[in-house]
Amino acid sequence: MEENTRAGAPITPAPLCRAPAQGAGISGSTAADTTLGRAPAQGAGNKAGGETGSEAEKIIEIRDLEKVYRNGAIEVAALRGVSLDIHKGEFVAIMGTSGSGKSTFMNILGCLDRPTGGIYCLEGLDINEYDDNELSLIRNQKVGFVFQSFNLIPRTSALKNVELPMVYGKVPAAKRHARAHALLDKVGLGDRYGHMPNELSGGQRQRVAIARALTNHPPILLADEPTGNLDSKSSIEIMELFAELNNDGNTVILVTHEPDIAEWAHRVITFRDGLIISDRTNPPKAPM
Amino acid sequence: MLFLENVKLALLAIKSNKMRSFLTMLGIIIGTSSVIAITTIGDGASSAVSAEFDSFGKNNANIYPNTYGMDYSDSSDRFTSSDIAALNERFGSEIEYVSPYYSAATDVKIGRMSGQFNLSSVSGNYIHVSGGSLAYGRDFSQSDIDNRREFVIIPEEAAKKFFGRGDVAGESISMSFAGQIREMTIIGVYRQKDSIFSRLMSGTSYAAYVPYTLWNDAPSEILDLYVGSSQSISASLDKITSYLALIHKRPADHYIGSSVEAQQTRMTQIMGVLSVAIGAIAAISLLVGGIGIMNIMLVSVTERTREIGIRKSLGAKTGDILVQFLIEAMLVSALGGLIGATLGIGVATVGMGLANVSVNVDPFVVLLSVGFSAMVGMFFGLYPARKAAKLDPIEALRYE
């Protein structure tokens, strides 16, 4: 690892990855609980975008994050020292053009990939310390993915799709059914439990995907261009749903290249050439 | 991930690609069905054949001179009543029955009924030692044999056909054999043990017995012999053949003793070799079937790359994906094995039904074939499943 003295990456003696008393560890499953979303820890105190008051719990701590891809003798640095904190209850948009490093950053945030340098702590867990199977468990318990192309399992009902993370989280069948039903009700698909993905519209598929992301009460919702394949009406509906989930206390991280989608977030972080070039708060958009 | 969930997933995958799954199974189906059909038919046939041998009596043997490499056998090689007397004197306690063997076929006409009799020469006690029983009348006595009495013992079916009743002892019947036409007196009616051969023979000709002395001591090429059931037939035969060689002044190995037991052993050996050969063919067909499964599983893994990526992003571990695809491969081939076993038993039942032999399905064979098919599936599914499990989730999610 390189020395930690590059610009914008000050040496931080602050203790990282000290597991908070609550909600840490990857063994405990909270998915058995059928209540929706995560209750906000501090009430409405962290609603204001970008306000990182000391009372709000840090969910993500990132220091000097680097990612270098090696292709033979050629090295390509996708991330060149990124530091960032995200607190519980935030609604963050990550922007950037293609090649800016935002996709690499999102893969690392979602524990699909490991950094080649720096530290990423998710709820007090240093993900560099875990092997592939443990990362699977971390993804299962701590990350709710929403993808641009929905990524539902084909020929599998909406209900079964929503249950899937609980299957891998070893939640008993009866509890899985109850929670999946409740989540589909929550995203407004209460009448389409048994529908196959190809029987649903794009907006409906994305709702199923959002319900699936919520199943194991993950501390972060990670949405990668969630409206990229949707028409403008469905896009607004999906963004309203994210705003509502954030309002319920969920931490939402949104990766997008569309400025009007980013406007829904309370904090907008912009990447260019593997570095953060701006990190601004955003007046929250009033739900329509 | 739970085993049951994986079985459900695998069934779903099989169901959503019915034609492909069936074609994949076909190799396994053909392999197992042919193995099961052939082993079942083989078992049925060999138990039928061994029952047949048992009905002859395992302690039965024929002795004949070794004429290999000669154009004709020397008449001094052959057997006469003096050989019988010598053997009875020397081995009386070991031999239950011994007689030179002659045979003749004769047409018989009584009233409007006509038919053929196959006559075999016997000495006393033949009906008993050969496992039959006398229904009416009596067997030949030593004095009948010694005095060349023109007596005959006929089967019950022949009695019923020609005389309309079973008890025909004392009736006479005209037969032509050993160079003259004789008026034979029926002294006994015997009943044979039921066997495939007796069923096959019925209606064509009847096996009847006459004293060997009616052939007037013409030298016989074959000696028919039964040793006591407590004797070792091969040991007795060795002694008897070398003794006969001594009497006839021939080399010690000049006479060959061929026992039913030895023939049965030879038959069992042939069956054993046959089942090994069939097993090898089955192994090849299962190998081909297994390669088919591997091929289709590789296609399936490629097709479902994105699904694998989704599952991994949702928390599936490497082992979860591995087990999912392994169970799918095993289920496809075990299902093929089960269908093949059912088909094989069906074919065997129909085939053996036509031959009028009862089928004995060995549940162990069925279990073994299904289990072995599943093992084949596991073996050939391992590589595709490992390939699936090792996929990088980011690459897999990006796959179009």
XYZ file of C-alpha atoms in Angstrom:
688
model
C 0.000 0.000 0.000
C 1.148 3.504 -0.756
C 1.754 6.185 1.786
C -1.334 7.972 2.968
C -0.234 11.504 2.227
C -1.840 12.345 -1.064
C -4.020 15.401 -1.396
C -7.530 15.013 -0.131
C -6.571 11.982 1.853
C -5.360 13.233 5.199
C -3.955 10.850 7.726
C -6.834 9.946 9.945
C -5.965 8.604 13.309
C -9.661 8.325 14.078
C -10.460 4.732 14.958
C -12.019 2.955 12.052
C -14.044 -0.142 11.999
C -14.784 -0.106 15.667
C -17.913 -2.133 15.735
C -20.842 -0.203 17.173
C -22.554 -1.795 20.100
C -25.604 -2.545 18.052
C -26.296 -3.813 14.582
C -22.796 -5.005 13.906
C -21.496 -8.455 13.275
C -22.598 -10.510 10.341
C -23.978 -13.473 12.119
C -27.198 -12.108 13.513
C -30.088 -12.196 11.093
C -32.846 -9.716 11.692
C -34.854 -10.936 8.742
C -37.219 -12.878 10.903
C -38.798 -9.583 11.880
C -41.677 -8.786 9.588
C -41.740 -5.049 10.189
C -40.664 -2.982 7.220
C -37.558 -0.944 6.889
C -35.301 0.074 9.702
C -36.554 2.331 12.388
C -34.553 5.576 12.389
C -32.219 5.558 15.303
C -32.454 9.224 16.053
C -35.883 10.145 14.853
C -35.848 12.909 12.276
C -32.489 14.277 13.314
C -30.672 13.077 10.232
C -33.192 14.000 7.601
C -31.380 17.073 6.432
C -29.139 16.068 3.596
C -25.479 16.016 4.338
C -25.940 16.778 7.969
C -23.510 14.489 9.623
C -24.117 15.401 13.188
C -22.251 13.396 15.726
C -25.509 11.896 16.976
C -26.051 10.004 13.693
C -24.438 6.579 13.525
C -21.772 6.151 10.844
C -22.738 3.238 8.620
C -19.993 3.571 6.046
C -16.446 4.745 6.659
C -14.079 4.855 3.732
C -10.439 5.960 3.863
C -8.039 6.286 0.938
C -9.854 3.713 -1.093
C -7.933 2.571 -4.153
C -8.695 0.096 -6.877
C -6.132 -0.807 -9.488
C -6.960 -3.221 -12.276
C -4.069 -5.148 -13.672
C -4.262 -6.370 -17.211
C -0.912 -7.936 -17.900
C 1.680 -5.230 -17.546
C -0.853 -2.407 -17.813
C -2.275 -0.984 -14.607
C -5.453 1.055 -14.631
C -6.368 2.938 -11.469
C -10.152 3.099 -11.225
C -10.161 4.621 -7.719
C -7.263 6.746 -6.620
C -7.821 7.461 -2.946
C -11.407 8.075 -1.950
C -12.430 8.951 1.593
C -16.008 9.264 2.662
C -18.434 8.741 5.551
C -22.096 7.904 5.181
C -24.420 8.073 8.160
C -27.542 6.220 9.012
C -30.623 7.596 7.277
C -28.825 9.460 4.518
C -30.014 9.614 0.916
C -26.859 9.857 -1.184
C -26.529 10.123 -4.933
C -23.233 9.133 -6.530
C -22.718 10.803 -9.896
C -20.125 10.655 -12.572
C -19.603 9.922 -16.197
C -18.644 6.483 -17.378
C -15.028 5.814 -16.514
C -15.214 8.116 -13.500
C -14.875 5.176 -11.124
C -18.402 5.289 -9.772
C -19.226 1.738 -10.893
C -16.052 0.402 -9.302
C -16.937 2.341 -6.168
C -20.429 0.898 -6.148
C -19.113 -2.679 -6.561
C -16.884 -2.134 -3.542
C -19.704 -0.526 -1.544
C -21.837 -3.581 -2.346
C -19.048 -5.932 -1.240
C -18.959 -7.510 -4.701
C -15.327 -6.462 -5.022
C -12.418 -5.649 -2.737
C -10.302 -2.503 -2.836
C -6.597 -2.835 -3.636
C -5.813 -0.156 -1.088
C -7.432 1.791 1.725
C -10.147 0.792 4.128
C -13.873 0.234 3.712
C -15.896 -0.271 6.871
C -19.533 -1.263 6.606
C -21.257 -1.103 9.987
C -17.915 -1.529 11.672
C -16.773 -4.461 9.536
C -13.539 -4.029 7.595
C -14.425 -5.882 4.435
C -10.783 -6.534 3.607
C -10.746 -9.000 6.451
C -13.345 -11.337 5.024
C -13.120 -14.118 2.470
C -15.494 -14.613 -0.445
C -18.011 -16.704 1.466
C -18.082 -14.238 4.344
C -18.602 -11.418 1.844
C -21.590 -13.355 0.507
C -23.028 -13.353 3.994
C -22.287 -9.625 4.381
C -24.072 -8.911 1.083
C -26.928 -11.048 2.227
C -27.349 -9.307 5.568
C -26.071 -5.764 5.007
C -26.646 -4.741 1.390
C -29.899 -4.399 -0.509
C -29.176 -4.289 -4.234
C -31.398 -2.621 -6.816
C -30.102 -2.887 -10.388
C -30.757 -1.008 -13.605
C -31.973 -4.141 -15.372
C -34.012 -5.326 -12.340
C -32.193 -8.690 -12.263
C -35.116 -10.769 -11.132
C -34.695 -14.529 -11.480
C -36.651 -15.557 -14.595
C -39.549 -18.057 -14.391
C -39.744 -17.418 -10.679
C -42.704 -15.666 -9.081
C -42.450 -12.208 -7.546
C -42.946 -13.779 -4.134
C -40.155 -16.333 -4.653
C -37.849 -13.602 -5.917
C -38.452 -11.539 -2.800
C -37.907 -14.609 -0.621
C -34.551 -15.440 -2.206
C -32.249 -13.431 0.097
C -34.056 -14.998 3.057
C -33.489 -18.466 1.584
C -29.745 -17.764 1.525
C -30.113 -16.169 4.976
C -31.663 -19.446 6.227
C -34.933 -17.894 7.371
C -37.646 -20.505 7.996
C -40.185 -20.857 5.172
C -43.232 -19.579 7.078
C -41.451 -16.381 8.106
C -40.146 -15.924 4.565
C -43.652 -16.059 3.104
C -45.022 -13.608 5.650
C -42.208 -11.114 5.162
C -42.280 -11.371 1.350
C -46.048 -10.803 1.330
C -45.697 -7.785 3.603
C -42.930 -6.294 1.450
C -44.833 -6.751 -1.809
C -47.824 -5.062 -0.139
C -45.523 -2.250 0.928
C -44.244 -1.596 -2.633
C -47.800 -1.700 -3.974
C -47.759 -5.134 -5.601
C -50.062 -6.860 -3.128
C -52.092 -8.353 -5.965
C -49.189 -9.751 -7.967
C -47.456 -12.224 -5.649
C -47.644 -15.084 -8.113
C -46.738 -13.184 -11.263
C -43.623 -14.134 -13.162
C -41.185 -11.315 -14.001
C -42.159 -11.409 -17.691
C -45.769 -10.760 -16.690
C -44.846 -7.490 -14.975
C -44.105 -4.037 -16.353
C -40.687 -2.467 -15.903
C -41.839 -0.327 -13.002
C -43.450 -3.319 -11.331
C -40.303 -5.410 -11.786
C -38.253 -2.692 -10.153
C -40.716 -2.634 -7.248
C -40.236 -6.381 -6.816
C -36.471 -5.792 -6.865
C -36.813 -3.091 -4.200
C -38.951 -5.380 -2.050
C -36.259 -8.057 -2.474
C -33.547 -5.575 -1.455
C -35.403 -4.856 1.792
C -35.982 -8.445 2.934
C -33.093 -8.904 5.344
C -33.307 -5.353 6.808
C -29.984 -4.302 5.293
C -28.382 -1.140 6.672
C -27.815 0.182 3.147
C -29.907 0.141 -0.003
C -27.613 0.291 -3.029
C -29.375 1.307 -6.237
C -27.389 1.263 -9.483
C -29.186 3.405 -12.096
C -32.540 2.120 -10.851
C -34.493 4.212 -13.351
C -32.172 3.620 -16.304
C -34.547 1.188 -18.018
C -37.798 2.941 -17.066
C -40.008 5.558 -18.697
C -40.252 8.929 -16.969
C -43.549 8.183 -15.208
C -42.289 4.890 -13.749
C -39.001 6.606 -12.899
C -40.789 9.183 -10.787
C -42.832 6.462 -9.044
C -39.692 4.485 -8.260
C -37.908 7.600 -6.962
C -40.941 8.389 -4.788
C -40.672 4.896 -3.375
C -36.981 5.432 -2.567
C -37.821 8.789 -0.946
C -40.492 7.104 1.138
C -38.116 4.307 2.192
C -35.520 6.933 3.133
C -38.190 8.764 5.079
C -38.791 5.528 6.993
C -35.138 5.613 8.052
C -33.450 3.522 5.358
C -30.026 4.607 4.163
C -30.214 4.903 0.377
C -27.193 5.129 -1.935
C -28.088 5.871 -5.512
C -25.666 5.615 -8.425
C -26.784 7.619 -11.442
C -25.555 9.786 -14.245
C -28.858 11.661 -14.615
C -28.865 14.974 -12.739
C -32.665 15.096 -12.342
C -32.592 11.655 -10.655
C -29.735 12.760 -8.420
C -31.883 15.736 -7.361
C -34.009 13.364 -5.275
C -31.077 12.717 -2.961
C -30.066 14.899 -0.054
C -26.385 14.618 -0.752
C -24.722 14.422 -4.131
C -21.189 13.046 -4.505
C -19.544 13.429 -7.884
C -16.700 11.259 -9.141
C -14.208 12.032 -11.853
C -11.087 10.078 -12.770
C -11.253 7.942 -9.664
C -11.572 10.803 -7.212
C -14.401 12.651 -5.507
C -14.565 16.121 -7.067
C -17.607 17.393 -5.213
C -19.670 16.410 -2.190
C -22.587 18.783 -1.695
C -25.849 18.775 0.172
C -28.999 19.089 -1.803
C -32.329 20.609 -0.710
C -34.624 17.634 -0.445
C -37.153 17.314 -3.209
C -40.662 17.353 -1.928
C -42.476 14.119 -2.702
C -45.034 14.736 -5.426
C -29.009 -23.368 1.546
C -31.535 -26.008 2.260
C -31.434 -29.272 0.337
C -35.160 -29.198 -0.353
C -34.967 -25.725 -1.882
C -32.311 -26.991 -4.257
C -34.385 -29.998 -5.252
C -37.323 -27.662 -5.989
C -35.042 -25.394 -8.002
C -33.673 -28.339 -9.960
C -37.166 -29.650 -10.691
C -38.153 -26.193 -11.899
C -35.131 -26.084 -14.180
C -35.929 -29.550 -15.537
C -39.601 -28.628 -16.019
C -38.881 -25.367 -17.804
C -36.701 -27.213 -20.336
C -38.650 -30.448 -20.728
C -37.415 -31.491 -24.158
C -33.815 -30.694 -23.388
C -33.961 -32.477 -20.048
C -35.492 -35.534 -21.686
C -32.832 -35.657 -24.400
C -30.166 -35.249 -21.759
C -31.637 -38.141 -19.808
C -31.902 -40.339 -22.876
C -28.348 -41.649 -22.658
C -28.871 -42.633 -19.032
C -32.323 -44.059 -19.797
C -30.988 -46.269 -22.580
C -28.030 -47.360 -20.459
C -29.967 -48.327 -17.340
C -32.941 -49.824 -19.158
C -30.730 -52.129 -21.201
C -28.732 -53.184 -18.148
C -31.846 -53.906 -16.124
C -33.649 -55.678 -18.952
C -30.645 -57.860 -19.749
C -29.741 -58.685 -16.144
C -33.359 -59.480 -15.289
C -33.786 -61.685 -18.351
C -30.365 -63.242 -17.678
C -31.268 -64.003 -14.064
C -34.592 -65.488 -15.088
C -32.993 -67.588 -17.813
C -30.160 -68.845 -15.656
C -32.452 -69.787 -12.788
C -34.741 -71.573 -15.266
C -31.766 -73.388 -16.775
C -30.376 -74.330 -13.392
C -33.790 -75.663 -12.349
C -33.681 -77.710 -15.528
C -30.269 -79.096 -14.640
C -31.525 -79.909 -11.170
C -34.383 -81.875 -12.713
C -31.873 -84.087 -14.557
C -30.150 -84.658 -11.302
C -26.832 -83.100 -10.555
C -25.291 -86.495 -9.865
C -25.896 -87.583 -13.446
C -23.003 -88.030 -15.863
C -22.240 -89.474 -19.260
C -19.038 -91.306 -20.058
C -17.791 -91.641 -23.607
C -14.501 -92.425 -25.312
C -12.361 -89.521 -26.419
C -12.583 -89.712 -30.201
C -11.051 -86.325 -30.777
C -8.842 -86.412 -33.866
C -10.151 -89.826 -34.972
C -12.441 -90.505 -37.873
C -14.360 -93.186 -36.066
C -14.296 -94.786 -32.704
C -13.020 -98.295 -32.350
C -15.802 -100.654 -31.289
C -13.515 -102.054 -28.609
C -13.693 -98.591 -27.021
C -17.413 -98.965 -26.541
C -19.412 -100.249 -23.632
C -21.134 -103.567 -23.160
C -22.866 -105.370 -20.311
C -19.492 -106.668 -19.161
C -18.493 -103.078 -18.401
C -21.706 -102.641 -16.427
C -20.985 -105.770 -14.446
C -17.393 -104.686 -13.814
C -18.417 -101.229 -12.664
C -21.156 -102.583 -10.423
C -18.707 -104.962 -8.855
C -15.967 -102.372 -8.349
C -18.033 -99.278 -7.468
C -21.322 -100.806 -6.342
C -21.533 -98.642 -3.252
C -20.902 -95.403 -5.158
C -22.988 -95.980 -8.250
C -26.743 -95.680 -7.983
C -27.425 -96.447 -11.599
C -25.400 -97.338 -14.659
C -26.486 -98.379 -18.130
C -25.204 -98.322 -21.681
C -27.165 -95.764 -23.577
C -29.012 -96.497 -26.784
C -31.856 -94.581 -28.268
C -34.383 -95.148 -31.002
C -37.438 -93.451 -32.391
C -40.496 -95.470 -33.284
C -43.900 -94.677 -34.733
C -46.831 -96.131 -32.858
C -50.394 -96.540 -34.070
C -53.173 -97.702 -31.786
C -56.686 -97.514 -33.171
C -56.973 -94.118 -34.793
C -54.216 -92.626 -32.678
C -50.671 -92.400 -33.970
C -47.566 -90.814 -32.558
C -43.859 -91.101 -32.061
C -41.983 -92.522 -29.109
C -38.345 -91.764 -28.350
C -37.004 -94.875 -26.700
C -34.089 -94.769 -24.300
C -32.338 -97.773 -22.918
C -32.269 -98.078 -19.139
C -31.440 -100.529 -16.443
C -33.463 -100.847 -13.253
C -34.269 -97.908 -11.005
C -33.969 -95.258 -13.726
C -37.340 -93.573 -13.119
C -36.460 -93.023 -9.481
C -32.903 -91.739 -9.930
C -33.902 -89.367 -12.739
C -36.415 -87.670 -10.453
C -39.623 -89.020 -11.971
C -42.201 -91.214 -10.294
C -44.292 -94.205 -11.274
C -47.977 -93.384 -11.514
C -49.101 -96.933 -12.297
C -47.496 -100.332 -12.579
C -43.845 -100.969 -11.668
C -40.253 -100.313 -12.669
C -37.976 -102.837 -14.362
C -36.625 -105.539 -12.071
C -33.127 -106.983 -12.425
C -34.684 -110.149 -13.806
C -36.583 -108.108 -16.467
C -33.248 -106.681 -17.559
C -31.314 -109.911 -17.391
C -34.004 -111.867 -19.261
C -34.436 -109.263 -21.980
C -38.143 -108.974 -21.396
C -39.987 -106.845 -23.943
C -41.360 -104.394 -21.430
C -41.770 -100.657 -21.786
C -42.478 -97.781 -19.413
C -44.389 -94.899 -21.019
C -45.334 -91.418 -19.843
C -48.782 -90.724 -18.445
C -49.655 -88.308 -21.276
C -49.020 -91.024 -23.865
C -51.223 -93.465 -21.938
C -54.023 -90.932 -21.869
C -53.646 -90.138 -25.543
C -53.556 -93.718 -26.833
C -55.784 -95.474 -24.310
C -57.885 -92.665 -22.907
C -56.818 -93.507 -19.338
C -53.711 -93.486 -17.186
C -53.643 -97.010 -15.786
C -52.599 -98.984 -18.838
C -50.153 -101.439 -17.207
C -50.489 -104.793 -18.938
C -51.598 -103.354 -22.296
C -49.405 -104.116 -25.263
C -48.024 -101.806 -27.835
C -46.190 -102.463 -31.085
C -42.798 -100.808 -31.454
C -39.985 -101.084 -33.949
C -36.380 -100.725 -32.779
C -33.002 -102.423 -32.641
C -33.706 -104.084 -35.957
C -37.083 -105.733 -35.310
C -40.781 -105.118 -34.650
C -41.751 -106.087 -31.136
C -44.956 -106.467 -29.201
C -44.056 -104.602 -26.051
C -45.922 -104.940 -22.784
C -46.453 -101.752 -20.789
C -45.378 -102.507 -17.241
C -45.302 -98.962 -15.875
C -46.628 -95.453 -16.434
C -44.414 -92.664 -15.152
C -45.004 -89.066 -14.318
C -42.278 -86.549 -15.083
C -41.393 -83.521 -13.074
C -42.742 -80.404 -14.791
C -40.030 -78.537 -16.669
C -39.553 -76.230 -19.622
C -38.264 -79.088 -21.742
C -41.157 -81.388 -20.938
C -43.532 -78.555 -21.855
C -41.691 -77.894 -25.083
C -41.638 -81.624 -25.906
C -45.291 -82.287 -25.183
C -47.377 -83.167 -28.191
C -44.445 -83.990 -30.461
C -43.107 -87.245 -29.120
C -43.045 -89.239 -25.917
C -40.025 -90.416 -23.972
C -40.383 -94.129 -23.181
C -37.929 -96.511 -21.523
C -36.989 -100.097 -22.407
C -34.374 -102.508 -20.968
C -30.949 -101.943 -22.481
C -30.501 -105.658 -22.936
C -33.002 -105.553 -25.820
C -30.163 -104.131 -27.923
C -28.485 -107.526 -27.556
C -25.283 -106.177 -26.139
C -24.409 -104.046 -29.137
C -21.460 -101.877 -28.058
C -22.714 -98.459 -26.891
C -20.794 -95.239 -27.219
C -22.258 -93.704 -24.128
C -22.548 -94.859 -20.564
C -25.297 -93.208 -18.549
C -24.471 -93.016 -14.881
C -25.832 -91.714 -11.579
C -23.607 -91.675 -8.529
C -24.915 -91.580 -4.985
C -25.944 -88.070 -3.954
C -23.426 -88.179 -1.101
C -20.550 -88.700 -3.559
C -18.465 -86.050 -5.223
C -19.352 -86.550 -8.861
C -16.031 -85.340 -10.225
C -13.980 -87.550 -7.903
C -16.139 -90.576 -8.717
C -15.932 -89.881 -12.442
C -12.150 -89.703 -12.282
C -11.975 -93.103 -10.645
C -14.544 -94.657 -12.975
C -13.041 -93.330 -16.221
C -9.541 -94.464 -15.323
C -10.892 -97.870 -14.283
C -12.700 -98.185 -17.636
C -9.466 -97.237 -19.406
C -7.726 -99.988 -17.490
C -10.321 -102.587 -18.501
C -10.205 -101.479 -22.148
C -6.393 -101.191 -22.067
C -6.395 -97.559 -23.063
C -4.471 -94.545 -21.734
C -5.848 -93.306 -18.420
C -7.449 -90.213 -19.963
C -9.101 -92.077 -22.810
C -12.597 -91.845 -21.366
C -14.328 -88.579 -20.706
C -16.821 -88.124 -17.923
C -19.221 -85.257 -18.491
C -21.386 -84.492 -15.498
C -24.485 -82.323 -15.387
C -22.870 -80.473 -12.520
C -19.825 -79.655 -14.663
C -22.069 -78.507 -17.498
C -23.994 -76.353 -15.092
C -20.765 -74.862 -13.779
C -19.670 -74.154 -17.329
C -23.049 -72.539 -18.038
C -22.751 -70.382 -14.917
C -19.276 -69.337 -16.000
C -20.558 -68.350 -19.437
C -23.382 -66.381 -17.831
C -20.862 -64.679 -15.563
C -18.649 -63.658 -18.481
C -21.754 -62.465 -20.314
C -22.872 -60.276 -17.432
C -19.388 -58.748 -17.151
C -19.518 -57.955 -20.880
C -22.986 -56.448 -20.495
C -21.783 -54.469 -17.516
C -18.947 -53.046 -19.604
C -21.361 -52.037 -22.364
C -23.627 -50.458 -19.755
C -20.703 -48.577 -18.275
C -19.896 -47.192 -21.721
C -23.468 -46.086 -22.315
C -23.595 -44.469 -18.890
C -20.304 -42.740 -19.677
C -21.802 -41.372 -22.887
C -24.916 -40.333 -20.976
C -22.759 -38.656 -18.363
C -20.885 -36.690 -21.013
C -24.260 -35.577 -22.385
C -25.198 -34.349 -18.937
C -21.925 -32.489 -18.568
C -22.430 -30.859 -21.957
C -25.946 -29.686 -21.170
C -24.970 -28.505 -17.702
C -22.200 -26.399 -19.242
C -24.724 -24.856 -21.627
C -27.079 -24.295 -18.723
C -24.383 -22.601 -16.638
C -23.548 -20.265 -19.515
C -27.212 -19.485 -20.099
C -27.778 -18.810 -16.453
C -24.613 -16.807 -15.836
C -26.666 -13.735 -15.010
C -28.900 -15.698 -12.657
C -25.786 -16.954 -10.891
C -24.567 -13.361 -10.582
C -27.918 -12.288 -9.118
C -27.879 -15.147 -6.633
C -24.341 -14.332 -5.565
C -25.166 -10.639 -5.143
C -28.090 -11.663 -2.938
C -25.828 -13.684 -0.672
C -25.400 -17.113 -2.291
C -22.105 -18.640 -1.251
C -19.836 -20.547 -3.602
C -21.062 -23.772 -2.034
C -24.720 -22.801 -2.509
C -24.255 -22.401 -6.265
C -22.158 -25.573 -6.454
C -24.792 -27.605 -4.633
C -27.592 -26.113 -6.744
C -26.042 -27.224 -10.021
C -24.796 -30.543 -8.648
C -28.256 -31.434 -7.413
C -29.691 -30.484 -10.781
C -27.226 -32.757 -12.590
C -27.811 -35.582 -10.120
C -31.565 -35.236 -10.330
C -31.552 -35.305 -14.137
C -29.495 -38.481 -14.209
C -31.231 -40.170 -11.267
C -34.562 -39.449 -12.939
C -33.138 -40.923 -16.130
C -32.013 -43.952 -14.125
C -35.468 -44.368 -12.628
C -37.197 -44.097 -16.004
C -34.610 -46.487 -17.465
C -35.158 -48.994 -14.639
C -38.933 -48.890 -15.132
C -38.529 -49.321 -18.863
C -36.024 -52.162 -18.411
C -38.319 -54.055 -16.025
C -41.183 -53.556 -18.471
C -39.167 -54.950 -21.358
C -37.955 -57.889 -19.245
C -41.491 -58.672 -18.044
C -42.877 -58.677 -21.573
C -39.932 -60.694 -22.918
C -40.017 -63.298 -20.171
C -43.815 -63.440 -20.360
C -43.472 -64.513 -23.990
C -40.994 -67.242 -22.990
C -43.348 -68.292 -20.176
C -40.678 -67.846 -17.503
C -41.381 -65.906 -14.332
C -39.541 -62.606 -13.857
C -37.782 -61.924 -10.622
C -36.954 -58.210 -10.304
C -34.114 -57.638 -7.910
C -34.872 -54.384 -6.022
C -31.173 -54.103 -5.261
C -30.388 -53.892 -8.986
C -32.983 -51.119 -9.427
C -31.631 -49.212 -6.443
C -28.086 -49.709 -7.665
C -28.847 -48.429 -11.151
C -30.649 -45.324 -9.878
C -27.896 -44.693 -7.354
C -25.189 -45.274 -9.915
C -26.917 -42.929 -12.367
C -27.025 -40.255 -9.676
C -23.312 -40.826 -9.092
C -22.649 -40.444 -12.815
C -24.632 -37.196 -12.705
C -22.640 -36.007 -9.734
C -19.334 -36.880 -11.341
C -20.104 -35.226 -14.659
C -21.984 -32.360 -13.018
C -19.049 -31.445 -10.832
C -17.075 -29.584 -13.464
C -19.983 -27.408 -14.711
C -21.120 -26.780 -11.131
C -17.636 -25.697 -10.098
C -17.500 -23.441 -13.111
C -20.787 -21.864 -12.041
C -19.751 -21.529 -8.421
C -16.451 -19.851 -9.281
C -18.024 -17.140 -11.459
C -17.130 -13.637 -10.417
C -20.377 -11.943 -9.364
C -19.534 -8.654 -11.106
C -18.705 -10.369 -14.400
C -21.754 -12.608 -14.077
C -24.092 -9.662 -13.433
C -22.738 -7.895 -16.486
C -23.252 -10.969 -18.714
C -25.820 -10.438 -21.463
